[in-house]
Every structure is written in C-alpha cells, then in structure tokens.
mmCIF file of N, CA, C and O in Angstrom:
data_model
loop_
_atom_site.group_PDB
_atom_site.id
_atom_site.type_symbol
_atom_site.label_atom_id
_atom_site.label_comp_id
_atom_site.label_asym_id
_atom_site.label_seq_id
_atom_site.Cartn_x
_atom_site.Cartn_y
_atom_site.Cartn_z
ATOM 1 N N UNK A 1 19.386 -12.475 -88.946
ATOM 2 C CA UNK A 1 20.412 -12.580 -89.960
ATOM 3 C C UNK A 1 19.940 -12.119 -91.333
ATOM 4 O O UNK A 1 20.402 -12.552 -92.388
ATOM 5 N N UNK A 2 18.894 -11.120 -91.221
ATOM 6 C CA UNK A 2 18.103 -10.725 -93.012
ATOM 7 C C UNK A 2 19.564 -10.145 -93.568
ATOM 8 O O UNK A 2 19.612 -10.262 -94.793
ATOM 9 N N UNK A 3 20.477 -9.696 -93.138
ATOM 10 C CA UNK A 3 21.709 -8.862 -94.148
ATOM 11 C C UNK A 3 22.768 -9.322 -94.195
ATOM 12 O O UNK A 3 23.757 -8.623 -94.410
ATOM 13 N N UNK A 4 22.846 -11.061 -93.938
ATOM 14 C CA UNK A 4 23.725 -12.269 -94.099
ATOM 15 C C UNK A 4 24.324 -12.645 -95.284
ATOM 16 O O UNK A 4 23.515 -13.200 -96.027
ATOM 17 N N UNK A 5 25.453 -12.550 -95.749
ATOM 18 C CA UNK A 5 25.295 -12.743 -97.608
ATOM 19 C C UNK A 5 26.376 -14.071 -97.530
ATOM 20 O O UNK A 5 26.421 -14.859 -98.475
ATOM 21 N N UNK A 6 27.076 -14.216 -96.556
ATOM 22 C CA UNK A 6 27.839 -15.261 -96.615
ATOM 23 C C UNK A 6 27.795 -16.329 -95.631
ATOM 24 O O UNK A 6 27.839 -16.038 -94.436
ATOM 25 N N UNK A 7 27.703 -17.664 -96.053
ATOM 26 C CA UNK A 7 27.389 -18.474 -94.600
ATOM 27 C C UNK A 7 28.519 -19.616 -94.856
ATOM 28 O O UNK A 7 28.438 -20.505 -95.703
ATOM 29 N N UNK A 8 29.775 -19.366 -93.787
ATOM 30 C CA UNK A 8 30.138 -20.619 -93.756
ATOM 31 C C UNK A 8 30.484 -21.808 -92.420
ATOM 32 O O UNK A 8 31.375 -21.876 -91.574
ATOM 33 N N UNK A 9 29.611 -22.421 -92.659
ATOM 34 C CA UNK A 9 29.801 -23.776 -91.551
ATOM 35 C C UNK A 9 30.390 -25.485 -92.218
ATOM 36 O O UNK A 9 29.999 -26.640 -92.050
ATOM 37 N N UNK A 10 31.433 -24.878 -92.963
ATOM 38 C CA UNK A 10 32.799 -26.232 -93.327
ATOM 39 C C UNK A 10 33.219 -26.666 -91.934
ATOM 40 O O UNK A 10 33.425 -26.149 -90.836
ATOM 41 N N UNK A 11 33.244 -27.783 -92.466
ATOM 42 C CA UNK A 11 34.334 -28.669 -91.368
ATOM 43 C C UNK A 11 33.937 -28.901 -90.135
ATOM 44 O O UNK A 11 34.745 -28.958 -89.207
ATOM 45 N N UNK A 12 32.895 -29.030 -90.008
ATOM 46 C CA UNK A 12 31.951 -28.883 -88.729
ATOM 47 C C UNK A 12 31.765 -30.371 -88.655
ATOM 48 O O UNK A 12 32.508 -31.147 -89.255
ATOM 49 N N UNK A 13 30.496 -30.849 -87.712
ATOM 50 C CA UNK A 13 30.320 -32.140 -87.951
ATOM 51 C C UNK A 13 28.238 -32.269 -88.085
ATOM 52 O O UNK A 13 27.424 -33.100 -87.683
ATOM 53 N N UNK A 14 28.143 -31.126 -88.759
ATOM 54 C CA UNK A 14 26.591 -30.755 -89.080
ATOM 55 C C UNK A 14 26.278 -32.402 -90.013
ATOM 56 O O UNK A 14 27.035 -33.027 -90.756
ATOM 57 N N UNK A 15 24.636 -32.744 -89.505
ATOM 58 C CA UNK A 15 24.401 -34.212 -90.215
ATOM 59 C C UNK A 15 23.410 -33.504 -91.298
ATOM 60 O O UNK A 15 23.263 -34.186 -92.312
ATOM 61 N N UNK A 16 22.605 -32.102 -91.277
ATOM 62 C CA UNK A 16 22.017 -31.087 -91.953
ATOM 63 C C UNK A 16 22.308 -29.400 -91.985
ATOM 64 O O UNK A 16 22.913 -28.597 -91.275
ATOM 65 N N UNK A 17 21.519 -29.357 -93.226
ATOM 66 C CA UNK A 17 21.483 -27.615 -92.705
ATOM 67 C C UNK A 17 20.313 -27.507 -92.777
ATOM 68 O O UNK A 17 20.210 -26.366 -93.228
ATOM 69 N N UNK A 18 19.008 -28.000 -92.616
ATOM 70 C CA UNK A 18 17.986 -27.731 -92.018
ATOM 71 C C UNK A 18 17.642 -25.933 -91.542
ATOM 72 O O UNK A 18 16.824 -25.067 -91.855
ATOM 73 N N UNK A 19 18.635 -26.049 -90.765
ATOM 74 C CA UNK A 19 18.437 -24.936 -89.500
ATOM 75 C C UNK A 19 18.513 -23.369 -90.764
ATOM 76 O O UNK A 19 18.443 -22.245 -90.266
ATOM 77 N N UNK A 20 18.628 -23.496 -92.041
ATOM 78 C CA UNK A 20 18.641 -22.377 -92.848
ATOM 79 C C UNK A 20 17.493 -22.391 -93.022
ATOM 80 O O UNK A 20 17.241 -21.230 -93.345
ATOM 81 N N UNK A 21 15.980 -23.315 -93.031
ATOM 82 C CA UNK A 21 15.245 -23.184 -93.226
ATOM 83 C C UNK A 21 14.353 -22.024 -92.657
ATOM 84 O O UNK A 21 13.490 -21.307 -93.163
ATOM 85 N N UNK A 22 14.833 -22.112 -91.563
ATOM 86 C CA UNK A 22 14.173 -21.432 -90.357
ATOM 87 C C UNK A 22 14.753 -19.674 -90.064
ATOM 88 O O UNK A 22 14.158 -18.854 -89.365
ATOM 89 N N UNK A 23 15.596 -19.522 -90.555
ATOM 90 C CA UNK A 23 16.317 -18.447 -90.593
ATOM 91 C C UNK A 23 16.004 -17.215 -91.594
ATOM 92 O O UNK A 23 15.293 -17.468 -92.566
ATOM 93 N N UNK A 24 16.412 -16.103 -91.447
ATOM 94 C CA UNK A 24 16.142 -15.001 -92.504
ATOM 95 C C UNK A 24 16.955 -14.933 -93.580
ATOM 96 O O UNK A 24 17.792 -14.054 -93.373
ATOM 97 N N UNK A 25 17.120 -15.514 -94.766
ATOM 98 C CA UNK A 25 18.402 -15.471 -95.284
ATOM 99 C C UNK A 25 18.003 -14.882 -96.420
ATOM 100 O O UNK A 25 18.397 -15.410 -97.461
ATOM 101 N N UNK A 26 17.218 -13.779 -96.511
ATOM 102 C CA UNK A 26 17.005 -13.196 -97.995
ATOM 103 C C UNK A 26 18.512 -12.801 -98.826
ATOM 104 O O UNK A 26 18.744 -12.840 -100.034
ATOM 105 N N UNK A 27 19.217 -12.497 -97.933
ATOM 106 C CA UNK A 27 20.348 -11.787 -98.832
ATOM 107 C C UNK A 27 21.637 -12.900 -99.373
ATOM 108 O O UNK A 27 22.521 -12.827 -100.227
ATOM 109 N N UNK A 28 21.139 -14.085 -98.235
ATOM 110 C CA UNK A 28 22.310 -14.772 -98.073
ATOM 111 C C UNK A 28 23.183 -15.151 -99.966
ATOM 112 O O UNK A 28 22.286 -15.505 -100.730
ATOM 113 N N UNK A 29 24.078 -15.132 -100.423
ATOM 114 C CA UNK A 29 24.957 -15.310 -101.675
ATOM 115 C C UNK A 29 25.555 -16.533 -101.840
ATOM 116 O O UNK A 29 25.322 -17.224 -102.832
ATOM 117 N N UNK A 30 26.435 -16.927 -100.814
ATOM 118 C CA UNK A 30 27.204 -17.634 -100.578
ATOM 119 C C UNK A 30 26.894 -18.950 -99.048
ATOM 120 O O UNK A 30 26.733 -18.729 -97.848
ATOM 121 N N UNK A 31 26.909 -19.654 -99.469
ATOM 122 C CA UNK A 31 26.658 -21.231 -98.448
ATOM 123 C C UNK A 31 27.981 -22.210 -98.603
ATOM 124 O O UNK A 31 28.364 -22.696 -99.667
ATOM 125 N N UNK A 32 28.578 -22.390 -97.339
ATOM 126 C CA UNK A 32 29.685 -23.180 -97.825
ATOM 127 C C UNK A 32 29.246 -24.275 -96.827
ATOM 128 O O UNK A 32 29.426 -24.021 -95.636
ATOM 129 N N UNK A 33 28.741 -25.360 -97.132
ATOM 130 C CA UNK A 33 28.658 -26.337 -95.929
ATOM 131 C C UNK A 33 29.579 -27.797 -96.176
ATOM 132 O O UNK A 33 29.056 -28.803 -95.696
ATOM 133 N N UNK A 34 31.013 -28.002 -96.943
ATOM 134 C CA UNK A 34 31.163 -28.504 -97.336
ATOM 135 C C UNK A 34 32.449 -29.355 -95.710
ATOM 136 O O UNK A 34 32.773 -28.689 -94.727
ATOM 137 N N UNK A 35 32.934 -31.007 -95.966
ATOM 138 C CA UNK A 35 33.525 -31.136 -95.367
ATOM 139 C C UNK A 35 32.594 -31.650 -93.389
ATOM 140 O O UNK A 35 32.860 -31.492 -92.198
ATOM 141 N N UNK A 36 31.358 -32.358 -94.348
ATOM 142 C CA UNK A 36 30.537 -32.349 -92.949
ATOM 143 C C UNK A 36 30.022 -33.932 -93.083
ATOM 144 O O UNK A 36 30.696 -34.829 -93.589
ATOM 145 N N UNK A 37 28.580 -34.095 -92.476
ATOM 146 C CA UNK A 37 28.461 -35.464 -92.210
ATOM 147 C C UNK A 37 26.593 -35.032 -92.793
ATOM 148 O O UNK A 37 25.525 -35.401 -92.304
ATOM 149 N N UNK A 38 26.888 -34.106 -94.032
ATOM 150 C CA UNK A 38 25.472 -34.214 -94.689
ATOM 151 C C UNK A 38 24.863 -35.313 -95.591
ATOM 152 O O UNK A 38 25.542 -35.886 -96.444
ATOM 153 N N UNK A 39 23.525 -35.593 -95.366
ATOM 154 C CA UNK A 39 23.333 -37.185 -95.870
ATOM 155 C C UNK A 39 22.176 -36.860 -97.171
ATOM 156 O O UNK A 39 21.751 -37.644 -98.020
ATOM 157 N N UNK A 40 21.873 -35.451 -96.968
ATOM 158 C CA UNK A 40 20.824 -35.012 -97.961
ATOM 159 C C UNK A 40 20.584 -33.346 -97.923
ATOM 160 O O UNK A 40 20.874 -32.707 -96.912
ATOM 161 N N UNK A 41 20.068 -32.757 -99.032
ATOM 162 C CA UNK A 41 19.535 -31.320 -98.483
ATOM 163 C C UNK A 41 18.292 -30.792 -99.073
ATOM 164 O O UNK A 41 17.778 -30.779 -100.192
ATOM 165 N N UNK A 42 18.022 -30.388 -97.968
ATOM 166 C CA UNK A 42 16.611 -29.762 -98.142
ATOM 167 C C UNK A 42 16.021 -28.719 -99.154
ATOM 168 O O UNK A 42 16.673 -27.827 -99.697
ATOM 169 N N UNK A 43 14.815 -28.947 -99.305
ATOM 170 C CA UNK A 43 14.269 -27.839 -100.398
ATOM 171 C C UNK A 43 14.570 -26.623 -100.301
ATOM 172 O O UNK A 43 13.819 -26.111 -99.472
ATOM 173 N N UNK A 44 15.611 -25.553 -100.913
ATOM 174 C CA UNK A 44 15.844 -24.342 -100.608
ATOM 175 C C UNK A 44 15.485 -23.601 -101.373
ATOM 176 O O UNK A 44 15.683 -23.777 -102.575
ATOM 177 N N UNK A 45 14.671 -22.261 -100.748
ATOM 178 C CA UNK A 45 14.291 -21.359 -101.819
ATOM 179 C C UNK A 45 14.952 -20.087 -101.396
ATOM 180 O O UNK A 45 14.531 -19.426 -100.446
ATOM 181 N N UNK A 46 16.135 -19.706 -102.210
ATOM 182 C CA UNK A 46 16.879 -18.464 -101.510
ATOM 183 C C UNK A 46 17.095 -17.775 -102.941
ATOM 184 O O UNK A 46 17.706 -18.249 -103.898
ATOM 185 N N UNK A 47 16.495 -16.638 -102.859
ATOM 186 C CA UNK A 47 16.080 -16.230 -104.216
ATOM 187 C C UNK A 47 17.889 -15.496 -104.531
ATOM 188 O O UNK A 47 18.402 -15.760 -105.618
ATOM 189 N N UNK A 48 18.626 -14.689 -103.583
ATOM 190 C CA UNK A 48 19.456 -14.738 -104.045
ATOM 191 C C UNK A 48 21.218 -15.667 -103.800
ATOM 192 O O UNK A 48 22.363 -15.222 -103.869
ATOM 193 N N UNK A 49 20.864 -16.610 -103.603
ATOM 194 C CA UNK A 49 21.803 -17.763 -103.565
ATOM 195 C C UNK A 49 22.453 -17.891 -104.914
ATOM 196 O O UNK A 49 21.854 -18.311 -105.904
ATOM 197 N N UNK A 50 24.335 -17.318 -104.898
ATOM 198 C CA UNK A 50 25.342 -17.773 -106.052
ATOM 199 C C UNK A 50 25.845 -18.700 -105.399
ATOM 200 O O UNK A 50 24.827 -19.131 -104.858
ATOM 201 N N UNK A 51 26.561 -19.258 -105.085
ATOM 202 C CA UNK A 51 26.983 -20.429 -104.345
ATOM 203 C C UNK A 51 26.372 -21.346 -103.260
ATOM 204 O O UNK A 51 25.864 -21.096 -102.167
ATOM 205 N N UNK A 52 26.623 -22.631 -104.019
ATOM 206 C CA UNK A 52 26.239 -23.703 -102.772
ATOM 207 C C UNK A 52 27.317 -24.822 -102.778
ATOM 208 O O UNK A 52 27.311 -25.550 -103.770
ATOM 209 N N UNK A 53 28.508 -25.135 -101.535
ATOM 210 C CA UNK A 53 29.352 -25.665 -101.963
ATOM 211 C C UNK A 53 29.241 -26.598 -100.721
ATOM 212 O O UNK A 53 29.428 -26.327 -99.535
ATOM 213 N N UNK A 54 28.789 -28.095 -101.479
ATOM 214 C CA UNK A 54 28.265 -29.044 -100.047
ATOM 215 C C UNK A 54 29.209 -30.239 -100.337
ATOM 216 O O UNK A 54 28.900 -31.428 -100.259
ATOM 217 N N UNK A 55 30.646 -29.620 -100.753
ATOM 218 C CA UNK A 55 31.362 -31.024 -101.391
ATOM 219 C C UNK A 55 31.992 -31.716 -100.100
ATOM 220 O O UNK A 55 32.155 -31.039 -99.085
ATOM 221 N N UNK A 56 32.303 -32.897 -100.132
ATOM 222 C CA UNK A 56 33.294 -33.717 -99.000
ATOM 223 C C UNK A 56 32.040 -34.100 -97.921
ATOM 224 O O UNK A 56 32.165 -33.859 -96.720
ATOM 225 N N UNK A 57 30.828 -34.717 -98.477
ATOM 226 C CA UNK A 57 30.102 -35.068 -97.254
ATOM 227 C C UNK A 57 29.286 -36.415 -97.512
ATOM 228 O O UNK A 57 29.908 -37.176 -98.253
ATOM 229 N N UNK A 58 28.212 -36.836 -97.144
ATOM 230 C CA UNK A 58 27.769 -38.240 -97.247
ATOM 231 C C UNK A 58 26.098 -38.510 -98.086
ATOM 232 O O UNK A 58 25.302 -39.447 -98.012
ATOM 233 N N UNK A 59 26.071 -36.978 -98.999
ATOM 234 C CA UNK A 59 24.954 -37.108 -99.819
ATOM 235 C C UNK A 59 24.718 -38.373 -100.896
ATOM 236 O O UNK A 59 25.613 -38.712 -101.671
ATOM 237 N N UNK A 60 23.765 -38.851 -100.865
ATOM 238 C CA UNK A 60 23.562 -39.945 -101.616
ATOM 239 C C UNK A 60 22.704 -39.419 -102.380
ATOM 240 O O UNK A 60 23.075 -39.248 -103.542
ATOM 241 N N UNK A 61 21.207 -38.963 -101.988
ATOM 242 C CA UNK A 61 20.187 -38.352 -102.856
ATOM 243 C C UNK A 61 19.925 -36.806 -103.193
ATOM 244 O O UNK A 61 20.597 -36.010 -102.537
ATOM 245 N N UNK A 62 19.272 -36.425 -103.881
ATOM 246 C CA UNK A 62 18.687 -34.820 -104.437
ATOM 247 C C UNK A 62 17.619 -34.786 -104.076
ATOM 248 O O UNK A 62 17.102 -33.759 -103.635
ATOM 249 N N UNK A 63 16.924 -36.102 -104.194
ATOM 250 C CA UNK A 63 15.162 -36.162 -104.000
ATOM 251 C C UNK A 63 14.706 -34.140 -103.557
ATOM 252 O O UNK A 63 14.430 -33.144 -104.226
ATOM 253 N N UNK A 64 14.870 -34.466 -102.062
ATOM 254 C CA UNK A 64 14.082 -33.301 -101.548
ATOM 255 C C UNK A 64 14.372 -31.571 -102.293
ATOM 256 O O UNK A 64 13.636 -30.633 -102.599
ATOM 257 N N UNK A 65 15.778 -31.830 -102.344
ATOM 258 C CA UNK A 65 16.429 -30.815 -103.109
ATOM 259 C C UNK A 65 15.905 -30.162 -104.543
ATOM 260 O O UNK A 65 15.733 -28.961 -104.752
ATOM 261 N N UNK A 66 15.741 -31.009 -105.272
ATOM 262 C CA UNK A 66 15.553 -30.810 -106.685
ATOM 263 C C UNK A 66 14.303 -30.022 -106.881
ATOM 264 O O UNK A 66 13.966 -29.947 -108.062
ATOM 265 N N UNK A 67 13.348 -29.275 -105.829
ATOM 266 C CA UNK A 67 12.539 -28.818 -106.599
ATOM 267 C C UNK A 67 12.818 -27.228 -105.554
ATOM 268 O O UNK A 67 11.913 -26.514 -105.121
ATOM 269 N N UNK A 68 14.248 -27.017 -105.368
ATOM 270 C CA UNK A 68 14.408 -25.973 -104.813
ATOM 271 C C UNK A 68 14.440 -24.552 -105.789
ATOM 272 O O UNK A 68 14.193 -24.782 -106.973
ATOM 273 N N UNK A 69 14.614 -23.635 -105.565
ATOM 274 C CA UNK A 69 13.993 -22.429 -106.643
ATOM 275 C C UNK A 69 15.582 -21.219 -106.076
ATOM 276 O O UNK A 69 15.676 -20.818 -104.916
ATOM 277 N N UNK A 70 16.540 -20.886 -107.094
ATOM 278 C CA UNK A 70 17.373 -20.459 -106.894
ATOM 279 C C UNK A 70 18.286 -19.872 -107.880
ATOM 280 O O UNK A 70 19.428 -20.213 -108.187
ATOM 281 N N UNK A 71 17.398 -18.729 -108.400
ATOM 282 C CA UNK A 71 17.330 -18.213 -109.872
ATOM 283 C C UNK A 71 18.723 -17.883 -109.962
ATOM 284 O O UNK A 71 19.204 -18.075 -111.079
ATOM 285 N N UNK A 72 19.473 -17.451 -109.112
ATOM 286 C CA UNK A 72 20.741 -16.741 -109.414
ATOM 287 C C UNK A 72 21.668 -17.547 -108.774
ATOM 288 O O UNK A 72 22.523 -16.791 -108.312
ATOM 289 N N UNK A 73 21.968 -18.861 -108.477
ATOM 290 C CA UNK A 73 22.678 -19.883 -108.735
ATOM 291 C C UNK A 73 23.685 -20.011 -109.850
ATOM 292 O O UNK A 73 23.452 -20.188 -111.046
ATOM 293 N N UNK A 74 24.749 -19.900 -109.292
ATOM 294 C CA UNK A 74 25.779 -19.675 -110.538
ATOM 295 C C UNK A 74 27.072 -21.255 -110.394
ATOM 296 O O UNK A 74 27.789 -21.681 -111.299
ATOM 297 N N UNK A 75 26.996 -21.622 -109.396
ATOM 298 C CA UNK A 75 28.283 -22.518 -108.990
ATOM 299 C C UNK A 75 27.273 -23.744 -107.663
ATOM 300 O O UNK A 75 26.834 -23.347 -106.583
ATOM 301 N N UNK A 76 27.137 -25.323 -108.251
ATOM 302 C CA UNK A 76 26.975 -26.170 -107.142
ATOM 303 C C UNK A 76 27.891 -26.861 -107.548
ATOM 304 O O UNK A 76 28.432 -27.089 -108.630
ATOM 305 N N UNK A 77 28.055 -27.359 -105.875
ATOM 306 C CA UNK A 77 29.708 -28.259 -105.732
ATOM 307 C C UNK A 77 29.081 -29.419 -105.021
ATOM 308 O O UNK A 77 28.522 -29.449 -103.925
ATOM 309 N N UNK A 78 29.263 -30.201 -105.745
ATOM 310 C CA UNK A 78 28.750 -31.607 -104.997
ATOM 311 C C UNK A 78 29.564 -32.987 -104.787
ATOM 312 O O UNK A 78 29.165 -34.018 -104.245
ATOM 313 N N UNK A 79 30.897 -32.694 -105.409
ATOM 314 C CA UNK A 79 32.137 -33.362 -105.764
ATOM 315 C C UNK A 79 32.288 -34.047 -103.903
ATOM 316 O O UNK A 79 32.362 -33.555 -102.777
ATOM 317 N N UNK A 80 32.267 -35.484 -104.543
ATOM 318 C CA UNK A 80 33.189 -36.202 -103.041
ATOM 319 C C UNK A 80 31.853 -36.486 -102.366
ATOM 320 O O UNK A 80 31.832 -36.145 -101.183
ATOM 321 N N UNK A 81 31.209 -36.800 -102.639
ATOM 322 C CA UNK A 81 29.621 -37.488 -102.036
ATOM 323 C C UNK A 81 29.627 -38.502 -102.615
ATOM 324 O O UNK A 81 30.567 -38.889 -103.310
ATOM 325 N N UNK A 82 28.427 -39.189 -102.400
ATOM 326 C CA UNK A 82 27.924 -41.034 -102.708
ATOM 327 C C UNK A 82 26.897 -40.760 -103.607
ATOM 328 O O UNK A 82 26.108 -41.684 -103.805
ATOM 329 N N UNK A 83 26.678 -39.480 -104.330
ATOM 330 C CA UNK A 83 25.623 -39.699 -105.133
ATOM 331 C C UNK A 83 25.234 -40.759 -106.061
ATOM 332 O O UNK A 83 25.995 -40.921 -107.014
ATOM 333 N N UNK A 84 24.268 -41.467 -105.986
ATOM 334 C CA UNK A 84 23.739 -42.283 -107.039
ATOM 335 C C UNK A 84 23.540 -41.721 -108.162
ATOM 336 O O UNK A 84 24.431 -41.716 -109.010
ATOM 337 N N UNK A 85 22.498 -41.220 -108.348
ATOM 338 C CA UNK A 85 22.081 -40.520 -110.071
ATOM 339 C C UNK A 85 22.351 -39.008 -109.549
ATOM 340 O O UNK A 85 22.511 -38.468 -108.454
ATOM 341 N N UNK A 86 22.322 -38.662 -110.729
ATOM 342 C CA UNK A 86 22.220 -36.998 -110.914
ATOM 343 C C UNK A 86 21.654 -36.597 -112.637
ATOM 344 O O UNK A 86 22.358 -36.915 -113.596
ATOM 345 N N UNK A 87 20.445 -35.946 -112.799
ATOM 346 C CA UNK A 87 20.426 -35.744 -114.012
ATOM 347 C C UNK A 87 19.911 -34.032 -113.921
ATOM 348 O O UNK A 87 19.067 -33.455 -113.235
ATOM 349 N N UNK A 88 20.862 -33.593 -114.955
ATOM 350 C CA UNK A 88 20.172 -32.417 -115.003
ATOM 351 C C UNK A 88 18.670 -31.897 -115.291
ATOM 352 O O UNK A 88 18.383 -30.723 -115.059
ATOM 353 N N UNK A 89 17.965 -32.573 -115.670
ATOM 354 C CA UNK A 89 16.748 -32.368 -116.441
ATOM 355 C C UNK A 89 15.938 -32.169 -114.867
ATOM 356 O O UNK A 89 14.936 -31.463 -114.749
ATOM 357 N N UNK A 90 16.570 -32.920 -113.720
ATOM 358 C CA UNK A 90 15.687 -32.923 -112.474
ATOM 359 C C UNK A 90 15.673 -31.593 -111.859
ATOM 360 O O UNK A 90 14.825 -31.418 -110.984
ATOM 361 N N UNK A 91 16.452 -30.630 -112.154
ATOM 362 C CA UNK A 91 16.446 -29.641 -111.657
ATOM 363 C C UNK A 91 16.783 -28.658 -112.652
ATOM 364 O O UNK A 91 17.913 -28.377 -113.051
ATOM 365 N N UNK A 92 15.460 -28.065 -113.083
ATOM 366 C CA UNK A 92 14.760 -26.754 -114.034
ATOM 367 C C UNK A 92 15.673 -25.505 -113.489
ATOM 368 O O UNK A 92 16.070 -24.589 -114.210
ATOM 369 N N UNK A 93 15.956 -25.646 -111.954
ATOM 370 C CA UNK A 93 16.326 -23.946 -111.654
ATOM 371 C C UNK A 93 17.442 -23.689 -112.210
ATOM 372 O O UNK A 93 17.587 -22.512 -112.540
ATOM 373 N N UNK A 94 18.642 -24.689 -112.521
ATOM 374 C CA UNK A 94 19.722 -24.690 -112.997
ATOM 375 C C UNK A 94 19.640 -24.871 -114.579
ATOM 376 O O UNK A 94 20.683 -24.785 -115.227
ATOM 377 N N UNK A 95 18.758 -25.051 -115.043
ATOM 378 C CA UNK A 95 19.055 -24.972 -116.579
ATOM 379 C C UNK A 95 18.852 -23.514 -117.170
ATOM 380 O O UNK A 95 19.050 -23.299 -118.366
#
C-alpha cells in the first residue's frame, strides 16, 4: 500500500488501528477511523498525514499518541470520545 493516500475504515467495529503500524503508508494523507470501538491510538509517524478523523469512539487517553511526529497535520477530530485531559502543550507536532 506505499501509494495509499486515503484510508477509510469508519463504522467498522475496529478496537485499534494498530495494523497501520505495520503497513507502508508513506503517502497515506487522509485516515478516517472514526465511528468505531477505539480505546486509544498509537504512536504515529506518517510524515505526510493531513487528516486524522477518530471522532465517535471510546478514547479516553493520548498517552501513547502524543509523541507521534506528523509535520503536515492540518485537521484532528477527536469530538465524541471520553477524553479526560487534553492539553496542547503535550503535543509539539501540532503547534
């Protein structure tokens, strides 16, 4: 999948997306995993990632997330989760 620019797995009943870890996703742009039974997400380093839209699912924490690297990040959707805290200062790639 190296010439993948759009990934969407909404509405599924995914408990992760893990499985991007493992995958070729240099090109990937766009991630829509929203509308699932995600409880957290993993450290992602997708150098060209504009969208990450993980809204409508069962995230509580950032922990692992926050030290993901995703320079051209333009839009996260996190709306409709259980998040506890969120501070921007935890995540440098977005400022």
């Amino acid at each position: 999948m190296p010439l993948l620019e759009e990934l969407d797995v909404s509405n599924n009943l995914l408990k992760d997306i893990d499985f991007i870890l493992h995958s070729e996703v240099e090109e990937l742009k766009i991630i829509n995993a929203s509308g699932n039974y995600i409880a957290s997400l993993p450290n992602l380093d997708i150098e060209n990632l504009e969208v990450l839209d993980v809204q409508h699912n069962n995230i509580v924490s950032l922990d692992k997330f926050q030290n993901s690297k995703f320079p051209k990040l333009s839009k996260l959707k996190l709306g409709h989760n259980s998040l506890e805290k969120f501070f921007s200062a935890d995540f440098p790639a977005l400022l």
